[in-house]
Amino acid sequence: KTKDTFKIPHLMKVVSTLSFYEEAQRTMARTQGFIEMLLYLCGNTSLIHGDEVIQEHCALAIRNLCFLKESKAHFTSQEQTLHKIVLYLQSERLRLIAYTSSALLALVHRNQKVKSLLKRPVNHRVIKEVFDTLILQQAALSSELGNDDQSVDNILASSVEHLETLLQFLDEKS
């Protein structure tokens, strides 16, 4: 670890903020290796200070890029790239799950190739398992008396809704 690694969370915050703008999305998608860097940092930050912040900002940027038509092809060009994104659902952090479920939903929209890749047992199983786990967490959370954390409840509800819609898409007959 060097002093420069402490700047990475701040840099990723800038990247995720810029990723809300279409022109910035295009620039990111066209920059060779940029999406791969985001995917790498989202999944491999254990040696970097502030890894949770980095992962969440990378996942947010990835999610935003999934809405850009030009970058959808990049995410689907290699099956392992899409599988990496699916595996981010297995995180213990709800915000990362929410960004990932939203990204997958954006990718599957009007994209038969993504739909067929996500239907593969290795991907479908992960999505279904995470969905079932979140349903149980949501039930446990709603049964707790005096729960004041609405943000956790909202993030959880959003993730459940995204995954439920995604599973409906995947279960449709093509």
Short mmCIF file of C-alpha atoms in Angstrom, two decimals:
data_model
loop_
_atom_site.label_atom_id
_atom_site.label_comp_id
_atom_site.label_asym_id
_atom_site.label_seq_id
_atom_site.Cartn_x
_atom_site.Cartn_y
_atom_site.Cartn_z
CA LYS A 1 0.00 0.00 0.00
CA THR A 2 1.27 3.42 -0.89
CA LYS A 3 -0.01 6.89 -0.17
CA ASP A 4 -1.43 6.97 -3.72
CA THR A 5 -3.83 4.09 -2.99
CA PHE A 6 -5.66 6.38 -0.56
CA LYS A 7 -6.63 8.56 -3.54
CA ILE A 8 -8.29 5.72 -5.45
CA PRO A 9 -11.63 5.90 -3.55
CA HIS A 10 -11.83 9.62 -4.37
CA LEU A 11 -10.98 8.98 -8.00
CA MET A 12 -13.66 6.28 -8.25
CA LYS A 13 -16.20 8.69 -6.76
CA VAL A 14 -15.41 11.13 -9.58
CA VAL A 15 -15.70 8.34 -12.15
CA SER A 16 -19.07 7.20 -10.78
CA THR A 17 -20.36 10.78 -10.76
CA LEU A 18 -19.24 11.35 -14.34
CA SER A 19 -20.83 8.08 -15.40
CA PHE A 20 -24.27 9.66 -15.06
CA TYR A 21 -23.56 11.79 -18.14
CA GLU A 22 -23.96 10.28 -21.59
CA GLU A 23 -20.91 11.94 -23.12
CA ALA A 24 -18.75 10.76 -20.22
CA GLN A 25 -20.23 7.26 -20.61
CA ARG A 26 -19.25 7.26 -24.28
CA THR A 27 -15.72 8.37 -23.43
CA MET A 28 -15.41 5.66 -20.78
CA ALA A 29 -16.73 2.99 -23.15
CA ARG A 30 -14.32 4.05 -25.92
CA THR A 31 -11.27 4.21 -23.65
CA GLN A 32 -9.43 0.95 -24.11
CA GLY A 33 -9.25 -1.06 -20.90
CA PHE A 34 -11.46 1.27 -18.89
CA ILE A 35 -14.40 -1.10 -18.44
CA GLU A 36 -12.00 -3.93 -17.63
CA MET A 37 -10.39 -1.72 -14.97
CA LEU A 38 -13.81 -1.05 -13.41
CA LEU A 39 -14.64 -4.76 -13.43
CA TYR A 40 -11.26 -5.58 -11.90
CA LEU A 41 -11.54 -2.97 -9.14
CA CYS A 42 -15.10 -3.98 -8.37
CA GLY A 43 -14.03 -7.56 -7.75
CA ASN A 44 -10.41 -7.28 -6.54
CA THR A 45 -9.95 -4.45 -4.09
CA SER A 46 -8.93 -6.32 -0.95
CA LEU A 47 -5.41 -4.89 -1.05
CA ILE A 48 -6.51 -1.28 -1.49
CA HIS A 49 -7.54 1.03 1.34
CA GLY A 50 -11.21 1.97 1.05
CA ASP A 51 -12.18 -1.14 -0.91
CA GLU A 52 -15.89 -0.93 -0.04
CA VAL A 53 -16.08 2.62 -1.36
CA ILE A 54 -14.15 1.64 -4.49
CA GLN A 55 -16.37 -1.36 -5.16
CA GLU A 56 -19.58 0.61 -4.76
CA HIS A 57 -18.42 3.45 -7.01
CA CYS A 58 -17.14 1.00 -9.63
CA ALA A 59 -20.42 -0.91 -9.52
CA LEU A 60 -22.34 2.33 -9.91
CA ALA A 61 -20.24 3.32 -12.92
CA ILE A 62 -20.68 -0.16 -14.42
CA ARG A 63 -24.42 0.08 -13.86
CA ASN A 64 -24.58 3.46 -15.58
CA LEU A 65 -22.52 2.18 -18.50
CA CYS A 66 -24.94 -0.75 -18.91
CA PHE A 67 -27.62 1.73 -20.00
CA LEU A 68 -25.45 3.00 -22.87
CA LYS A 69 -26.17 1.11 -26.07
CA GLU A 70 -22.53 1.29 -27.22
CA SER A 71 -21.20 -0.34 -24.07
CA LYS A 72 -23.75 -3.17 -23.92
CA ALA A 73 -21.84 -4.98 -26.64
CA HIS A 74 -18.66 -4.71 -24.58
CA PHE A 75 -20.29 -6.31 -21.54
CA THR A 76 -21.68 -9.15 -23.62
CA SER A 77 -18.74 -9.77 -25.97
CA GLN A 78 -17.20 -12.24 -23.53
CA GLU A 79 -19.30 -14.54 -21.42
CA GLN A 80 -16.91 -14.32 -18.46
CA THR A 81 -17.39 -10.54 -18.31
CA LEU A 82 -21.13 -10.95 -17.83
CA HIS A 83 -20.53 -13.77 -15.35
CA LYS A 84 -18.26 -11.48 -13.29
CA ILE A 85 -21.10 -8.98 -13.03
CA VAL A 86 -23.49 -11.75 -11.96
CA LEU A 87 -21.05 -12.79 -9.24
CA TYR A 88 -21.12 -9.27 -7.75
CA LEU A 89 -24.66 -10.16 -6.65
CA GLN A 90 -23.08 -12.45 -4.05
CA SER A 91 -21.70 -9.49 -2.14
CA GLU A 92 -22.78 -8.97 1.44
CA ARG A 93 -23.25 -5.24 0.78
CA LEU A 94 -26.76 -4.32 -0.26
CA ARG A 95 -25.75 -1.26 -2.26
CA LEU A 96 -23.42 -3.37 -4.44
CA ILE A 97 -26.23 -5.89 -4.97
CA ALA A 98 -28.65 -3.08 -5.89
CA TYR A 99 -26.27 -1.58 -8.47
CA THR A 100 -25.52 -5.01 -9.91
CA SER A 101 -29.17 -6.08 -10.17
CA SER A 102 -29.97 -2.79 -11.90
CA ALA A 103 -27.04 -3.27 -14.30
CA LEU A 104 -28.18 -6.77 -15.24
CA LEU A 105 -31.72 -5.56 -15.80
CA ALA A 106 -30.42 -2.78 -18.07
CA LEU A 107 -28.30 -5.26 -20.03
CA VAL A 108 -31.12 -7.77 -20.55
CA HIS A 109 -33.53 -5.11 -21.83
CA ARG A 110 -34.00 -5.68 -25.57
CA ASN A 111 -30.93 -7.90 -25.71
CA GLN A 112 -31.57 -11.54 -26.57
CA LYS A 113 -27.88 -12.45 -26.29
CA VAL A 114 -27.69 -11.30 -22.66
CA LYS A 115 -30.94 -13.06 -21.90
CA SER A 116 -29.60 -16.36 -23.26
CA LEU A 117 -26.29 -15.95 -21.38
CA LEU A 118 -28.08 -15.21 -18.11
CA LYS A 119 -30.35 -18.24 -18.62
CA ARG A 120 -27.33 -20.51 -18.43
CA PRO A 121 -27.47 -22.53 -15.21
CA VAL A 122 -24.26 -21.05 -13.77
CA ASN A 123 -25.73 -17.52 -13.97
CA HIS A 124 -29.42 -18.27 -13.40
CA ARG A 125 -28.64 -20.22 -10.23
CA VAL A 126 -26.72 -17.30 -8.70
CA ILE A 127 -29.49 -14.83 -9.56
CA LYS A 128 -32.18 -17.12 -8.10
CA GLU A 129 -30.19 -17.85 -4.93
CA VAL A 130 -29.53 -14.16 -4.28
CA PHE A 131 -33.19 -13.34 -4.95
CA ASP A 132 -34.34 -16.01 -2.46
CA THR A 133 -31.86 -14.77 0.16
CA LEU A 134 -32.99 -11.17 -0.26
CA ILE A 135 -36.65 -12.20 0.09
CA LEU A 136 -35.78 -13.85 3.41
CA GLN A 137 -33.82 -10.78 4.53
CA GLN A 138 -36.70 -8.54 3.56
CA ALA A 139 -39.15 -10.67 5.56
CA ALA A 140 -36.84 -10.65 8.59
CA LEU A 141 -36.34 -6.90 8.33
CA SER A 142 -40.06 -6.16 8.09
CA SER A 143 -40.78 -8.34 11.12
CA GLU A 144 -38.30 -6.46 13.32
CA LEU A 145 -40.00 -4.02 15.63
CA GLY A 146 -38.76 -0.45 15.66
CA ASN A 147 -36.71 -0.68 12.47
CA ASP A 148 -35.82 2.91 11.63
CA ASP A 149 -33.39 2.27 8.78
CA GLN A 150 -35.53 3.11 5.76
CA SER A 151 -32.51 3.36 3.46
CA VAL A 152 -31.63 -0.31 4.02
CA ASP A 153 -35.26 -1.26 3.47
CA ASN A 154 -35.43 0.81 0.25
CA ILE A 155 -32.18 -0.64 -1.12
CA LEU A 156 -33.33 -4.15 -0.28
CA ALA A 157 -36.76 -3.59 -1.87
CA SER A 158 -35.14 -2.16 -4.99
CA SER A 159 -32.80 -5.15 -5.32
CA VAL A 160 -35.67 -7.61 -4.83
CA GLU A 161 -37.75 -5.80 -7.46
CA HIS A 162 -34.90 -5.74 -9.98
CA LEU A 163 -34.08 -9.41 -9.50
CA GLU A 164 -37.74 -10.43 -9.64
CA THR A 165 -38.15 -8.57 -12.95
CA LEU A 166 -34.90 -10.05 -14.24
CA LEU A 167 -36.04 -13.58 -13.36
CA GLN A 168 -39.37 -12.94 -15.10
CA PHE A 169 -37.48 -11.88 -18.23
CA LEU A 170 -35.32 -14.99 -18.05
CA ASP A 171 -38.27 -17.31 -17.50
CA GLU A 172 -40.19 -15.94 -20.51
CA LYS A 173 -40.35 -18.10 -23.58
CA SER A 174 -38.19 -16.54 -26.29
#
